[in-house]
mmCIF file of C-alpha atoms in Angstrom:
data_model
loop_
_atom_site.group_PDB
_atom_site.id
_atom_site.type_symbol
_atom_site.label_atom_id
_atom_site.label_comp_id
_atom_site.label_asym_id
_atom_site.label_seq_id
_atom_site.Cartn_x
_atom_site.Cartn_y
_atom_site.Cartn_z
ATOM 1 C CA GLY C 12 116.451 106.433 94.992
ATOM 2 C CA GLN C 13 114.234 103.820 96.548
ATOM 3 C CA ASN C 14 113.702 100.561 94.695
ATOM 4 C CA ILE C 15 111.543 97.667 95.758
ATOM 5 C CA ASP C 16 111.234 95.035 93.041
ATOM 6 C CA GLN C 17 109.017 92.003 92.658
ATOM 7 C CA PRO C 18 108.114 89.745 89.729
ATOM 8 C CA THR C 19 105.099 91.171 87.916
ATOM 9 C CA GLU C 20 103.093 87.985 87.552
ATOM 10 C CA MET C 21 103.194 84.394 88.726
ATOM 11 C CA THR C 22 100.966 81.381 88.191
ATOM 12 C CA ALA C 23 100.613 78.237 90.277
ATOM 13 C CA THR C 24 98.346 75.247 90.750
ATOM 14 C CA GLU C 25 95.923 74.643 93.600
ATOM 15 C CA GLY C 26 97.625 72.720 96.415
ATOM 16 C CA ALA C 27 101.127 73.725 95.323
ATOM 17 C CA ILE C 28 103.715 75.962 96.993
ATOM 18 C CA VAL C 29 104.757 79.323 95.548
ATOM 19 C CA GLN C 30 107.561 81.708 96.551
ATOM 20 C CA ILE C 31 107.245 85.419 95.767
ATOM 21 C CA ASN C 32 110.538 87.319 95.934
ATOM 22 C CA CYS C 33 111.180 90.938 96.854
ATOM 23 C CA THR C 34 114.469 92.840 96.617
ATOM 24 C CA TYR C 35 114.880 96.306 98.048
ATOM 25 C CA GLN C 36 117.243 99.263 98.189
ATOM 26 C CA THR C 37 115.915 101.958 100.497
ATOM 27 C CA SER C 38 117.052 104.881 102.644
ATOM 28 C CA GLY C 39 117.357 102.936 105.874
ATOM 29 C CA PHE C 40 115.347 99.950 106.970
ATOM 30 C CA ASN C 41 112.843 99.619 109.804
ATOM 31 C CA GLY C 42 111.035 96.496 108.728
ATOM 32 C CA LEU C 43 109.448 94.759 105.771
ATOM 33 C CA PHE C 44 105.744 94.006 105.407
ATOM 34 C CA TRP C 45 103.799 91.732 103.089
ATOM 35 C CA TYR C 46 100.250 92.635 102.096
ATOM 36 C CA GLN C 47 97.617 90.804 100.048
ATOM 37 C CA GLN C 48 95.273 92.766 97.808
ATOM 38 C CA HIS C 49 92.319 91.295 95.955
ATOM 39 C CA ALA C 50 91.146 93.223 92.900
ATOM 40 C CA GLY C 51 89.140 96.273 93.884
ATOM 41 C CA GLU C 52 89.792 95.803 97.602
ATOM 42 C CA ALA C 53 92.101 97.312 100.200
ATOM 43 C CA PRO C 54 95.479 95.732 101.002
ATOM 44 C CA THR C 55 95.394 93.469 104.059
ATOM 45 C CA PHE C 56 98.397 92.782 106.280
ATOM 46 C CA LEU C 57 100.010 89.330 106.064
ATOM 47 C CA SER C 58 103.386 89.455 107.809
ATOM 48 C CA TYR C 59 106.226 91.554 109.188
ATOM 49 C CA ASN C 60 110.006 90.906 109.317
ATOM 50 C CA VAL C 61 112.636 93.124 110.892
ATOM 51 C CA LEU C 62 115.283 90.535 111.865
ATOM 52 C CA ASP C 63 116.869 87.999 109.539
ATOM 53 C CA GLY C 64 115.129 84.678 109.303
ATOM 54 C CA LEU C 65 111.803 83.044 108.727
ATOM 55 C CA GLU C 66 108.462 84.025 110.251
ATOM 56 C CA GLU C 67 105.720 81.437 109.928
ATOM 57 C CA LYS C 68 101.993 82.103 110.110
ATOM 58 C CA GLY C 69 99.846 79.170 109.087
ATOM 59 C CA ARG C 70 100.058 78.620 105.319
ATOM 60 C CA PHE C 71 102.097 81.808 104.910
ATOM 61 C CA SER C 72 105.780 82.309 105.780
ATOM 62 C CA SER C 73 108.049 85.263 105.157
ATOM 63 C CA PHE C 74 111.832 85.347 105.091
ATOM 64 C CA LEU C 75 114.239 88.265 105.373
ATOM 65 C CA SER C 76 117.947 88.744 104.678
ATOM 66 C CA ARG C 77 118.919 92.325 105.503
ATOM 67 C CA SER C 78 122.483 91.959 104.191
ATOM 68 C CA LYS C 79 121.124 90.920 100.797
ATOM 69 C CA GLY C 80 118.179 93.326 100.760
ATOM 70 C CA TYR C 81 115.952 90.349 100.057
ATOM 71 C CA SER C 82 112.706 88.869 101.278
ATOM 72 C CA TYR C 83 110.296 86.234 100.096
ATOM 73 C CA LEU C 84 106.738 85.245 100.870
ATOM 74 C CA LEU C 85 106.032 81.518 100.795
ATOM 75 C CA LEU C 86 102.467 80.340 100.301
ATOM 76 C CA LYS C 87 101.745 76.651 100.928
ATOM 77 C CA GLU C 88 98.738 74.495 100.046
ATOM 78 C CA LEU C 89 97.553 77.095 97.581
ATOM 79 C CA GLN C 90 93.833 77.734 97.323
ATOM 80 C CA MET C 91 91.871 79.459 94.580
ATOM 81 C CA LYS C 92 91.140 82.341 96.960
ATOM 82 C CA ASP C 93 94.895 83.049 97.142
ATOM 83 C CA SER C 94 94.665 84.536 93.635
ATOM 84 C CA ALA C 95 95.485 88.177 94.380
ATOM 85 C CA SER C 96 98.266 90.739 94.236
ATOM 86 C CA TYR C 97 100.995 90.420 96.842
ATOM 87 C CA LEU C 98 102.744 93.616 97.867
ATOM 88 C CA CYS C 99 106.087 93.891 99.606
ATOM 89 C CA ALA C 100 106.484 97.160 101.558
ATOM 90 C CA VAL C 101 109.477 98.603 103.391
ATOM 91 C CA ARG C 102 109.435 101.125 106.220
ATOM 92 C CA ASP C 103 112.495 103.303 105.748
ATOM 93 C CA ASN C 104 114.244 105.540 108.277
ATOM 94 C CA THR C 105 111.674 108.331 107.927
ATOM 95 C CA ASP C 106 107.917 107.925 108.261
ATOM 96 C CA LYS C 107 107.469 106.259 104.899
ATOM 97 C CA LEU C 108 105.931 102.862 104.163
ATOM 98 C CA ILE C 109 106.912 102.278 100.562
ATOM 99 C CA PHE C 110 105.345 99.591 98.408
ATOM 100 C CA GLY C 111 107.102 97.433 95.865
ATOM 101 C CA THR C 112 105.919 96.859 92.333
ATOM 102 C CA GLY C 113 103.552 94.052 93.405
ATOM 103 C CA THR C 114 103.119 90.487 92.142
ATOM 104 C CA ARG C 115 99.848 89.268 90.642
ATOM 105 C CA LEU C 116 99.407 85.615 91.528
ATOM 106 C CA GLN C 117 96.936 83.471 89.647
ATOM 107 C CA VAL C 118 96.064 80.049 91.075
ATOM 108 C CA PHE C 119 94.655 77.462 88.667
ATOM 109 C CA PRO C 120 92.653 74.340 89.576
ATOM 110 C CA ASP I 2 87.407 98.085 116.058
ATOM 111 C CA THR I 3 90.155 97.596 113.477
ATOM 112 C CA GLU I 4 88.489 99.557 110.751
ATOM 113 C CA VAL I 5 89.546 102.474 108.680
ATOM 114 C CA THR I 6 86.447 104.001 107.118
ATOM 115 C CA GLN I 7 86.609 106.045 103.942
ATOM 116 C CA THR I 8 83.844 108.069 102.361
ATOM 117 C CA PRO I 9 82.625 108.310 99.725
ATOM 118 C CA LYS I 10 83.289 104.904 98.123
ATOM 119 C CA HIS I 11 82.920 106.346 94.628
ATOM 120 C CA LEU I 12 83.230 109.927 93.399
ATOM 121 C CA VAL I 13 82.872 111.447 89.949
ATOM 122 C CA MET I 14 83.924 115.061 89.667
ATOM 123 C CA GLY I 15 84.514 117.637 86.967
ATOM 124 C CA MET I 16 87.811 119.405 86.507
ATOM 125 C CA THR I 17 86.422 122.613 88.009
ATOM 126 C CA ASN I 18 84.825 120.987 91.061
ATOM 127 C CA LYS I 19 85.992 121.057 94.667
ATOM 128 C CA LYS I 20 85.433 117.898 96.669
ATOM 129 C CA SER I 21 86.809 116.208 99.777
ATOM 130 C CA LEU I 22 87.659 112.631 100.663
ATOM 131 C CA LYS I 23 87.251 111.606 104.285
ATOM 132 C CA CYS I 24 88.961 108.965 106.394
ATOM 133 C CA GLU I 25 88.243 107.971 109.986
ATOM 134 C CA GLN I 26 89.771 105.511 112.454
ATOM 135 C CA HIS I 27 89.095 104.869 116.128
ATOM 136 C CA MET I 28 92.038 102.610 116.923
ATOM 137 C CA GLY I 29 94.026 105.364 118.624
ATOM 138 C CA HIS I 30 96.546 105.334 115.786
ATOM 139 C CA ARG I 31 98.767 108.388 115.595
ATOM 140 C CA ALA I 32 100.016 107.980 112.023
ATOM 141 C CA MET I 33 97.740 108.349 109.020
ATOM 142 C CA TYR I 34 98.519 108.090 105.330
ATOM 143 C CA TRP I 35 97.099 108.896 101.918
ATOM 144 C CA TYR I 36 98.035 106.635 99.004
ATOM 145 C CA LYS I 37 97.072 106.807 95.337
ATOM 146 C CA GLN I 38 96.685 103.564 93.399
ATOM 147 C CA LYS I 39 96.239 103.246 89.657
ATOM 148 C CA ALA I 40 94.922 100.030 88.114
ATOM 149 C CA LYS I 41 97.330 97.092 88.342
ATOM 150 C CA LYS I 42 99.940 99.250 90.119
ATOM 151 C CA PRO I 43 101.036 99.309 93.772
ATOM 152 C CA PRO I 44 99.909 102.086 96.122
ATOM 153 C CA GLU I 45 102.000 105.266 95.846
ATOM 154 C CA LEU I 46 102.546 107.270 98.989
ATOM 155 C CA MET I 47 101.200 110.833 98.893
ATOM 156 C CA PHE I 48 101.154 112.169 102.469
ATOM 157 C CA VAL I 49 101.987 111.048 105.999
ATOM 158 C CA TYR I 50 100.611 112.614 109.154
ATOM 159 C CA SER I 51 102.305 111.808 112.426
ATOM 160 C CA TYR I 52 100.639 113.023 115.641
ATOM 161 C CA GLU I 53 98.382 115.258 113.531
ATOM 162 C CA LYS I 54 101.289 117.022 111.865
ATOM 163 C CA LEU I 55 102.170 116.634 108.200
ATOM 164 C CA SER I 56 105.512 114.828 108.189
ATOM 165 C CA ILE I 57 105.790 113.709 104.578
ATOM 166 C CA ASN I 58 104.579 115.271 101.328
ATOM 167 C CA GLU I 59 105.816 113.218 98.400
ATOM 168 C CA SER I 60 105.922 116.220 96.051
ATOM 169 C CA VAL I 61 102.188 115.984 95.498
ATOM 170 C CA PRO I 62 100.647 118.753 93.321
ATOM 171 C CA SER I 63 98.892 121.494 95.276
ATOM 172 C CA ARG I 64 95.534 120.552 93.774
ATOM 173 C CA PHE I 65 95.592 117.849 96.499
ATOM 174 C CA SER I 66 95.437 119.362 99.971
ATOM 175 C CA PRO I 67 95.483 117.124 103.069
ATOM 176 C CA GLU I 68 94.068 118.066 106.440
ATOM 177 C CA CYS I 69 94.112 116.310 109.803
ATOM 178 C CA PRO I 70 91.479 117.967 112.027
ATOM 179 C CA ASN I 71 92.107 115.563 114.929
ATOM 180 C CA SER I 72 93.776 112.253 115.699
ATOM 181 C CA SER I 73 90.856 110.223 114.258
ATOM 182 C CA LEU I 74 90.180 112.089 111.040
ATOM 183 C CA LEU I 75 92.065 112.674 107.825
ATOM 184 C CA ASN I 76 90.726 114.597 104.855
ATOM 185 C CA LEU I 77 91.975 115.078 101.327
ATOM 186 C CA HIS I 78 90.659 118.218 99.635
ATOM 187 C CA LEU I 79 90.542 118.109 95.848
ATOM 188 C CA HIS I 80 90.424 121.112 93.514
ATOM 189 C CA ALA I 81 90.963 121.552 89.784
ATOM 190 C CA LEU I 82 91.921 117.921 89.228
ATOM 191 C CA GLN I 83 92.919 116.433 85.893
ATOM 192 C CA PRO I 84 91.590 113.246 84.266
ATOM 193 C CA GLU I 85 94.927 111.537 84.998
ATOM 194 C CA ASP I 86 94.191 111.967 88.704
ATOM 195 C CA SER I 87 91.490 109.317 88.366
ATOM 196 C CA ALA I 88 92.543 106.479 90.667
ATOM 197 C CA LEU I 89 91.749 104.610 93.873
ATOM 198 C CA TYR I 90 92.672 106.771 96.872
ATOM 199 C CA LEU I 91 93.533 104.726 99.924
ATOM 200 C CA CYS I 92 93.752 105.955 103.485
ATOM 201 C CA ALA I 93 95.730 103.980 106.050
ATOM 202 C CA SER I 94 96.628 104.290 109.708
ATOM 203 C CA SER I 95 99.183 102.724 112.017
ATOM 204 C CA ARG I 96 99.908 102.887 115.738
ATOM 205 C CA ASN I 97 102.815 105.172 114.958
ATOM 206 C CA SER I 98 105.037 105.726 111.975
ATOM 207 C CA ILE I 99 108.069 103.643 112.915
ATOM 208 C CA GLY I 100 109.065 100.039 113.407
ATOM 209 C CA ASN I 101 106.695 97.143 113.910
ATOM 210 C CA THR I 102 103.481 98.954 113.215
ATOM 211 C CA GLU I 103 101.519 97.547 110.324
ATOM 212 C CA ALA I 104 99.266 99.898 108.425
ATOM 213 C CA PHE I 105 95.532 99.200 108.267
ATOM 214 C CA PHE I 106 93.891 100.307 105.040
ATOM 215 C CA GLY I 107 90.444 101.621 104.294
ATOM 216 C CA GLN I 108 88.453 100.318 101.327
ATOM 217 C CA GLY I 109 89.381 103.366 99.303
ATOM 218 C CA THR I 110 87.567 106.004 97.292
ATOM 219 C CA ARG I 111 87.428 105.323 93.579
ATOM 220 C CA LEU I 112 87.757 108.757 91.985
ATOM 221 C CA THR I 113 86.901 109.551 88.381
ATOM 222 C CA VAL I 114 87.724 112.999 87.014
ATOM 223 C CA VAL I 115 85.768 113.934 83.901
#
């Protein structure tokens, strides 16, 4: 089967750094995506990794280790508006983009 | 234009009704998707269309019937739904269905079956 696991909930303080982990076991691997979803809204694309290593995009960075089936999303200088669900998604070796269990992040002042 | 437009935004239907959800994109994307999302859960893949052909059906009950009339449009026909089918239905599109092609999502249709 396909498994993409994330912690269910995380909390952090404004201005801090938080790391959201994602582990996956899928039928093939053609890239890993991170999406942000605010309550009641559509998911929006944050980052993409297909090779091992770190991709940096402003306050957001994403890391991938294909041998470990592991990724994380790093959010720096947290802001209140970063309170949202963060979804890890894997494109497998068919046409599927499969989402992980999602992590609800709450940022406190 | 990086928008995926879904209509209607909200839909309430009875268990004997027939209704359709519509999705449109003008980005030239050749892969389109339907996802179902229940509250506080991640999106679950239902169908994938690649170059207007159905390539994936994730064992979705036949009361959900997808249709791709052309490369810009994707419909989801609903018939004889159950209350447990109430959810947010998300449409997405991507340039194609492989590799480095992020999916763009519409705002969704919030469906309530009564």
